[in-house]
Tab-separated table of C-alpha atoms and ligand atoms in Angstrom:
chain	number	residue	atom	x	y	z
O	1	MET	CA	19.762	69.390	-10.726
O	2	LEU	CA	19.627	68.871	-6.728
O	3	ILE	CA	21.369	66.719	-4.710
O	4	LEU	CA	20.757	65.539	-0.805
O	5	ALA	CA	23.517	63.926	1.024
O	6	ILE	CA	23.711	61.879	3.603
O	7	GLU	CA	26.061	60.987	6.203
O	8	SER	CA	26.320	59.236	9.794
O	9	SER	CA	29.410	56.385	8.859
O	10	CYS	CA	31.029	57.612	12.396
O	11	ASP	CA	30.177	60.375	14.754
O	12	ASP	CA	29.035	63.141	12.896
O	13	THR	CA	25.331	63.563	11.722
O	14	ALA	CA	25.462	65.437	8.478
O	15	ALA	CA	23.781	66.390	5.696
O	16	ALA	CA	24.457	68.754	3.040
O	17	VAL	CA	22.712	69.798	-0.139
O	18	LEU	CA	24.909	70.214	-3.782
O	19	GLU	CA	24.132	70.826	-6.774
O	20	PRO	CA	26.212	70.478	-9.822
O	21	GLU	CA	29.490	70.879	-10.927
O	22	ASN	CA	29.929	70.669	-6.804
O	23	ARG	CA	28.216	74.449	-5.725
O	24	VAL	CA	27.410	73.526	-1.876
O	25	LEU	CA	23.857	75.027	-0.657
O	26	SER	CA	24.077	74.339	3.389
O	27	SER	CA	26.099	71.415	5.257
O	28	ILE	CA	25.080	70.803	8.385
O	29	ILE	CA	27.541	68.254	11.671
O	30	SER	CA	26.428	68.070	14.281
O	31	SER	CA	29.117	66.289	16.324
O	32	GLN	CA	29.301	63.648	18.523
O	33	ASN	CA	32.880	64.956	20.044
O	34	GLU	CA	30.839	65.678	23.732
O	35	ILE	CA	29.089	62.867	24.001
O	36	HIS	CA	32.443	60.326	23.224
O	37	ALA	CA	35.279	62.829	24.655
O	38	ARG	CA	34.543	60.923	28.698
O	39	PHE	CA	35.181	58.180	27.190
O	40	GLY	CA	38.367	58.886	25.665
O	41	GLY	CA	37.016	57.820	22.097
O	42	ILE	CA	33.983	56.479	19.923
O	43	VAL	CA	31.782	54.394	21.492
O	44	PRO	CA	30.031	51.865	18.310
O	45	GLU	CA	26.444	51.936	20.605
O	46	LEU	CA	26.328	55.682	21.970
O	47	ALA	CA	26.763	57.018	18.418
O	48	SER	CA	23.811	54.961	16.665
O	49	ARG	CA	21.424	56.715	18.974
O	50	ARG	CA	22.910	59.912	19.018
O	51	HIS	CA	22.219	59.721	15.114
O	52	ILE	CA	18.732	58.568	15.367
O	53	GLU	CA	18.177	61.436	17.046
O	54	MET	CA	19.730	64.099	14.523
O	55	ILE	CA	19.127	62.470	11.494
O	56	ARG	CA	15.945	64.081	11.108
O	57	PRO	CA	16.911	68.007	12.472
O	58	VAL	CA	19.982	67.762	10.353
O	59	VAL	CA	18.470	66.697	7.168
O	60	ASP	CA	15.746	69.447	7.684
O	61	GLN	CA	18.406	72.090	8.280
O	62	ALA	CA	20.151	71.119	5.093
O	63	LEU	CA	17.181	71.657	3.066
O	64	SER	CA	16.016	75.152	5.169
O	65	GLU	CA	20.031	76.576	4.763
O	66	ALA	CA	19.314	75.831	1.107
O	67	GLY	CA	16.122	77.384	1.094
O	68	VAL	CA	14.948	74.602	-0.951
O	69	SER	CA	11.645	71.771	0.200
O	70	LEU	CA	12.202	68.078	-0.196
O	71	ASP	CA	9.856	68.380	-3.624
O	72	GLU	CA	12.715	69.546	-5.393
O	73	ILE	CA	15.210	66.880	-5.159
O	74	ASP	CA	16.654	65.143	-7.720
O	75	LEU	CA	18.578	63.106	-6.058
O	76	ILE	CA	19.769	61.292	-2.903
O	77	ALA	CA	23.173	60.104	-1.686
O	78	ALA	CA	24.351	58.693	1.041
O	79	THR	CA	27.211	57.231	2.318
O	80	GLN	CA	27.204	53.585	2.491
O	81	GLY	CA	30.516	52.318	4.793
O	82	PRO	CA	32.820	52.167	5.832
O	83	GLY	CA	33.206	52.910	8.742
O	84	LEU	CA	30.529	51.629	12.044
O	85	VAL	CA	27.631	49.874	10.482
O	86	GLY	CA	24.915	50.926	13.986
O	87	SER	CA	26.309	54.391	12.869
O	88	LEU	CA	25.672	53.792	8.549
O	89	LEU	CA	22.926	51.942	8.986
O	90	VAL	CA	20.647	55.059	10.819
O	91	GLY	CA	21.993	57.780	8.152
O	92	PHE	CA	21.709	55.097	4.178
O	93	THR	CA	18.426	53.175	5.374
O	94	PHE	CA	16.732	57.017	6.255
O	95	ALA	CA	18.043	57.707	2.922
O	96	LYS	CA	16.972	54.696	1.344
O	97	SER	CA	13.712	54.869	2.419
O	98	LEU	CA	13.360	58.440	2.376
O	99	ALA	CA	14.728	57.838	-1.947
O	100	LEU	CA	11.547	54.559	-2.682
O	101	VAL	CA	9.126	57.040	-0.497
O	102	ARG	CA	9.253	60.174	-2.862
O	103	GLY	CA	10.005	58.080	-6.069
O	104	LEU	CA	14.070	59.754	-5.942
O	105	PRO	CA	16.956	57.850	-7.245
O	106	CYS	CA	19.473	57.149	-4.960
O	107	VAL	CA	23.734	56.432	-4.494
O	108	GLY	CA	25.682	54.884	-2.349
O	109	VAL	CA	28.547	56.265	-1.410
O	110	ASP	CA	32.453	55.261	-0.400
O	111	HIS	CA	32.577	57.691	2.577
O	112	MET	CA	36.761	56.846	0.923
O	113	VAL	CA	35.706	58.246	-2.684
O	114	GLY	CA	34.095	60.666	-0.985
O	115	HIS	CA	37.515	62.271	1.046
O	116	LEU	CA	39.408	61.494	-2.784
O	117	LEU	CA	37.038	64.195	-4.101
O	118	SER	CA	36.527	66.375	-1.605
O	119	CYS	CA	38.653	69.067	-3.324
O	120	LEU	CA	36.333	69.301	-6.271
O	121	LEU	CA	34.456	71.136	-3.711
O	122	GLU	CA	36.681	74.322	-3.541
O	123	PRO	CA	36.461	77.417	-5.584
O	124	GLU	CA	39.989	75.809	-8.051
O	125	PRO	CA	39.338	71.717	-7.906
O	126	PRO	CA	41.967	69.873	-9.337
O	127	ASP	CA	41.615	68.747	-12.980
O	128	PHE	CA	42.142	64.564	-13.570
O	129	PRO	CA	44.435	62.736	-12.706
O	130	TYR	CA	45.758	62.906	-9.786
O	131	THR	CA	47.669	61.634	-6.883
O	132	ALA	CA	45.480	61.881	-3.547
O	133	LEU	CA	46.315	61.295	0.335
O	134	ILE	CA	43.819	60.352	2.675
O	135	VAL	CA	44.297	60.339	5.701
O	136	SER	CA	42.042	60.356	8.604
O	137	GLY	CA	40.872	58.337	12.209
O	138	GLY	CA	39.820	55.414	9.986
O	139	ASN	CA	41.951	55.141	7.038
O	140	THR	CA	45.799	56.592	5.996
O	141	SER	CA	46.235	55.309	2.446
O	142	LEU	CA	47.465	56.989	-1.315
O	143	PHE	CA	45.252	56.541	-4.124
O	144	ALA	CA	45.909	57.103	-8.315
O	145	VAL	CA	42.887	59.256	-8.943
O	146	ASN	CA	42.519	58.975	-12.773
O	147	ASP	CA	38.715	60.490	-13.027
O	148	PRO	CA	36.045	60.628	-10.300
O	149	VAL	CA	35.143	56.935	-10.554
O	150	THR	CA	38.186	55.315	-11.182
O	151	PHE	CA	40.603	55.143	-8.321
O	152	THR	CA	44.242	52.901	-7.930
O	153	ARG	CA	45.518	52.332	-4.767
O	154	LEU	CA	48.657	52.450	-4.143
O	155	GLY	CA	49.728	52.465	-0.559
O	156	ARG	CA	47.867	51.994	3.191
O	157	THR	CA	48.754	51.532	6.567
O	158	ARG	CA	49.619	48.060	7.819
O	159	ASP	CA	48.208	49.202	11.002
O	160	ASP	CA	46.793	52.575	12.865
O	161	ALA	CA	45.846	54.628	10.953
O	162	ALA	CA	47.311	58.644	11.471
O	163	GLY	CA	44.157	59.769	12.704
O	164	GLU	CA	44.237	57.023	15.417
O	165	ALA	CA	47.691	57.909	16.685
O	166	PHE	CA	47.287	60.778	17.165
O	167	ASP	CA	44.166	60.026	18.924
O	168	LYS	CA	45.696	57.153	21.381
O	169	VAL	CA	48.862	59.829	22.033
O	170	ALA	CA	46.436	62.104	23.326
O	171	LYS	CA	44.740	59.691	25.231
O	172	LEU	CA	47.926	58.809	26.738
O	173	LEU	CA	49.379	61.857	27.566
O	174	GLY	CA	44.984	62.998	29.114
O	175	LEU	CA	44.115	65.956	26.448
O	176	GLY	CA	40.855	64.521	26.070
O	177	TYR	CA	39.195	62.929	22.184
O	178	PRO	CA	39.704	63.834	19.713
O	179	GLY	CA	43.518	63.847	19.932
O	180	GLY	CA	44.411	66.204	16.374
O	181	PRO	CA	42.786	69.410	17.014
O	182	VAL	CA	44.430	69.764	20.299
O	183	ILE	CA	47.630	68.008	19.879
O	184	SER	CA	48.106	69.926	16.501
O	185	ARG	CA	47.917	73.655	19.004
O	186	LEU	CA	49.593	72.416	21.641
O	187	ALA	CA	52.605	71.551	19.098
O	188	ALA	CA	52.989	74.938	17.728
O	189	ASP	CA	54.707	75.891	20.901
O	190	GLY	CA	56.994	72.900	21.360
O	191	ASN	CA	59.517	71.858	19.825
O	192	PRO	CA	59.922	68.672	16.690
O	193	LYS	CA	63.281	68.530	17.714
O	194	ALA	CA	63.414	67.303	21.129
O	195	ILE	CA	62.758	63.920	20.604
O	196	ALA	CA	63.446	61.973	18.155
O	197	PHE	CA	60.015	59.275	17.565
O	198	PRO	CA	60.416	56.846	14.572
O	199	ARG	CA	59.705	57.389	11.680
O	200	ALA	CA	57.819	53.325	9.807
O	201	ARG	CA	59.738	53.559	6.154
O	202	LEU	CA	58.610	49.542	5.298
O	203	GLY	CA	61.824	49.466	2.846
O	204	GLU	CA	62.941	52.129	-0.319
O	205	HIS	CA	59.889	51.218	-2.555
O	206	SER	CA	57.035	50.902	0.197
O	207	LEU	CA	54.052	53.397	-0.204
O	208	ASP	CA	52.426	51.721	3.101
O	209	PHE	CA	52.657	53.052	6.458
O	210	SER	CA	52.818	52.210	10.306
O	211	PHE	CA	51.736	54.714	13.366
O	212	SER	CA	51.749	51.988	15.798
O	213	GLY	CA	55.276	52.021	16.314
O	214	LEU	CA	55.465	55.736	16.847
O	215	LYS	CA	52.309	55.604	19.528
O	216	THR	CA	54.618	53.061	21.372
O	217	SER	CA	57.769	55.117	21.900
O	218	VAL	CA	55.658	58.283	22.760
O	219	ALA	CA	53.917	55.788	25.534
O	220	SER	CA	57.165	54.219	26.414
O	221	TYR	CA	58.895	57.549	26.714
O	222	VAL	CA	55.545	59.439	28.775
O	223	ALA	CA	56.040	56.544	31.159
O	224	SER	CA	59.357	56.601	31.519
O	225	GLN	CA	59.590	60.070	31.814
O	226	ARG	CA	56.446	59.116	34.836
O	227	ARG	CA	58.600	56.302	36.794
O	228	ALA	CA	61.713	58.812	36.549
O	229	GLY	CA	59.750	61.395	38.854
O	230	GLN	CA	60.334	64.278	35.685
O	231	THR	CA	57.600	66.646	34.812
O	232	ILE	CA	57.003	65.606	31.151
O	233	ALA	CA	57.286	68.483	28.447
O	234	VAL	CA	53.655	68.225	26.531
O	235	ALA	CA	54.060	70.818	24.176
O	236	ASP	CA	58.008	69.199	23.356
O	237	VAL	CA	56.276	65.579	22.443
O	238	CYS	CA	53.712	66.472	20.544
O	239	ALA	CA	55.449	68.135	18.605
O	240	SER	CA	58.140	66.098	17.653
O	241	PHE	CA	55.257	63.315	17.876
O	242	GLN	CA	53.461	65.596	14.661
O	243	GLU	CA	56.557	66.184	12.762
O	244	ALA	CA	57.409	61.878	12.807
O	245	VAL	CA	53.743	61.449	11.879
O	246	VAL	CA	54.193	64.550	9.888
O	247	GLU	CA	57.359	63.750	7.828
O	248	VAL	CA	56.478	60.272	5.946
O	249	LEU	CA	53.552	60.962	5.288
O	250	VAL	CA	54.967	64.328	2.842
O	251	ASP	CA	58.339	61.798	1.851
O	252	LYS	CA	55.410	58.598	1.170
O	253	THR	CA	53.188	61.214	-0.750
O	254	LEU	CA	55.555	63.107	-2.827
O	255	ALA	CA	57.357	59.198	-3.760
O	256	ALA	CA	53.212	58.352	-4.945
O	257	ALA	CA	53.158	61.286	-7.030
O	258	LYS	CA	56.561	60.448	-8.245
O	259	GLN	CA	55.987	56.281	-9.432
O	260	THR	CA	52.898	58.237	-10.562
O	261	GLY	CA	53.555	60.588	-12.628
O	262	HIS	CA	51.258	62.734	-11.744
O	263	GLN	CA	51.316	66.457	-11.439
O	264	ARG	CA	48.756	67.425	-9.246
O	265	VAL	CA	48.830	65.628	-5.996
O	266	VAL	CA	45.534	66.138	-3.036
O	267	ILE	CA	44.846	65.387	0.733
O	268	GLY	CA	41.355	64.681	1.704
O	269	GLY	CA	40.474	63.367	6.018
O	270	GLY	CA	40.768	64.736	9.207
O	271	VAL	CA	44.546	64.747	9.197
O	272	ALA	CA	44.855	66.749	6.231
O	273	ALA	CA	43.397	69.965	8.387
O	274	ASN	CA	46.767	69.416	10.462
O	275	PRO	CA	48.844	72.692	10.466
O	276	ARG	CA	52.149	71.545	9.902
O	277	LEU	CA	50.800	68.968	7.406
O	278	ARG	CA	49.636	71.308	5.297
O	279	ALA	CA	52.457	74.078	5.561
O	280	VAL	CA	55.314	70.731	4.833
O	281	LEU	CA	53.601	69.702	2.105
O	282	GLY	CA	53.224	72.599	0.294
O	283	GLU	CA	56.303	73.363	0.789
O	284	ARG	CA	57.603	70.470	-0.385
O	285	CYS	CA	55.317	70.558	-3.862
O	286	ALA	CA	56.527	73.761	-4.983
O	287	ALA	CA	60.358	72.923	-4.219
O	288	THR	CA	59.544	70.137	-6.363
O	289	GLY	CA	57.179	71.863	-9.612
O	290	LEU	CA	54.077	70.261	-8.220
O	291	GLN	CA	50.505	71.059	-8.163
O	292	LEU	CA	48.394	70.625	-4.752
O	293	PHE	CA	45.404	70.788	-3.750
O	294	MET	CA	43.739	71.258	-0.206
O	295	PRO	CA	40.365	71.144	1.153
O	296	SER	CA	39.383	73.979	3.069
O	297	PRO	CA	39.155	72.665	6.951
O	298	GLY	CA	35.576	72.194	6.967
O	299	PHE	CA	35.922	69.848	4.113
O	300	CYS	CA	38.370	67.944	5.485
O	301	THR	CA	36.513	65.863	8.465
O	302	ASP	CA	33.467	64.315	8.186
O	303	ASN	CA	31.241	66.359	5.812
O	304	ALA	CA	27.771	65.234	3.541
O	305	ALA	CA	28.900	68.110	0.862
O	306	MET	CA	31.935	65.466	-0.623
O	307	ILE	CA	29.642	61.916	-0.319
O	308	ALA	CA	27.072	64.434	-2.431
O	309	ALA	CA	29.500	65.405	-4.746
O	310	ALA	CA	31.251	61.923	-5.099
O	311	GLY	CA	27.502	60.478	-5.598
O	312	TYR	CA	26.657	63.033	-8.271
O	313	TYR	CA	29.301	60.352	-10.982
O	314	GLN	CA	27.728	57.813	-9.240
O	315	PHE	CA	24.364	58.867	-10.987
O	316	LEU	CA	26.363	59.954	-13.672
O	317	GLY	CA	27.357	56.841	-14.157
O	318	GLY	CA	24.139	54.508	-14.354
O	319	ARG	CA	25.338	52.669	-10.335
O	320	LEU	CA	21.606	53.221	-8.859
O	321	LEU	CA	20.973	51.120	-5.389
O	322	ALA	CA	18.959	48.732	-5.639
O	323	ALA	CA	16.159	48.927	-1.732
O	324	ASP	CA	17.851	45.962	-0.308
O	325	ALA	CA	21.610	46.842	-0.683
O	326	ASP	CA	23.309	47.096	2.500
O	327	ALA	CA	25.603	49.197	4.309
O	328	TYR	CA	29.782	47.422	4.580
O	329	SER	CA	32.124	48.403	7.013
O	330	ARG	CA	35.468	47.660	5.016
O	331	SER	CA	36.059	49.324	2.602
O	332	PRO	CA	36.273	47.613	-0.830
O	333	LEU	CA	39.033	50.073	-2.259
O	334	ASN	CA	41.459	49.196	1.455
D	1	LIG	O1	38.187	62.246	8.565
D	1	LIG	P1	37.686	62.675	9.806
D	1	LIG	O2	35.930	63.249	10.714
D	1	LIG	O3	36.972	61.108	10.456
D	1	LIG	C1	37.352	60.081	9.790
D	1	LIG	O4	36.763	59.065	8.631
D	1	LIG	O5	38.230	58.929	10.292
D	1	LIG	O6	38.608	62.248	10.893
D	1	LIG	C2	38.717	62.639	12.099
D	1	LIG	C3	40.043	62.411	12.622
D	1	LIG	C4	40.603	62.484	14.466
D	1	LIG	O7	41.542	61.212	14.310
D	1	LIG	C5	41.348	63.833	14.543
D	1	LIG	O8	41.886	63.560	15.615
D	1	LIG	C6	41.796	63.983	12.832
D	1	LIG	O9	41.202	63.572	11.684
D	1	LIG	N1	42.084	65.641	13.030
D	1	LIG	C7	43.453	65.508	12.901
D	1	LIG	C8	43.494	67.594	13.357
D	1	LIG	N2	42.121	67.897	12.229
D	1	LIG	C9	41.146	66.120	12.744
D	1	LIG	N3	44.899	65.197	12.892
D	1	LIG	C10	45.758	66.247	13.599
D	1	LIG	N4	45.833	67.247	12.882
D	1	LIG	C11	44.815	68.100	13.469
D	1	LIG	N5	43.969	69.559	13.314
């Protein structure tokens, strides 16, 4: 069986071909970073226009790199939501139309589920159940993953997502977009203890997150330094900010695993590519006897291979899309 998957929920046009169980034959990602960088964030209208231009060539490339033709595809999967509706509609409508014309089954995949299952694409995937932290530009949530189609949310951000905080802090420091990769690079040369930025715990037993206070604290610090005519030690600001984010993410993930009693912890989403998060979570899981599973960085950020993996399990469960199914901007899981 061969699955063709399409992902266009935000600013990357992606397509992949996958063979169950989870052998990735191709995974193509066309990034729009260059288009949005000068605006310091994603401009939705520009994103959907670029998806329209790129969807066909990206799908063609995914098929040709996999060495297969459309005639050999057995199932089409596409991200149905959440995300920017204008962006989602391009990939989702393309997938549904292709399925209709070719007489193929089609499944709609929740983008969050893609991230929750992205570890299955690795050579040594986790068994179920596991506790998962999904941490990206749009989401920061903890889930109990019981099997490939059953998820229970344990906590979520009450305001900004962690990746959004990285992007906003980068913008106020004039570092460009996306902020995560550049902040983590600069943080490597900074002192994580230089500035005591706040950690929002939200109560002893809460598994929710909040990053807007931290972002405001960084903004106030930078403004006060500028007012005082001081040069800003950018590497120290990056390292101290990153440490505050990582500490809360790691503490809450371990608390969630304690609550579920799971022996396995999984991370996913763009911020899961952060080397400091990977290192600290690795140390803490090892110290507490938990098994940690992390997707390789290419499967942390948005990709269509994870949508194919999640789509396969939807298909096995008989959850096929009706031709009039619509895209959605908010995930029912969140
Ligand atoms: O999963 P993703 O590609 O798209 C969403 O679904 O949001 O995540 C993108 C987010 C951006 O906010 C980006 O700044 C962040 O992931 N990111 C990182 C790193 N690489 C990407 N954040 C921290 N450290 C990184 N190395």
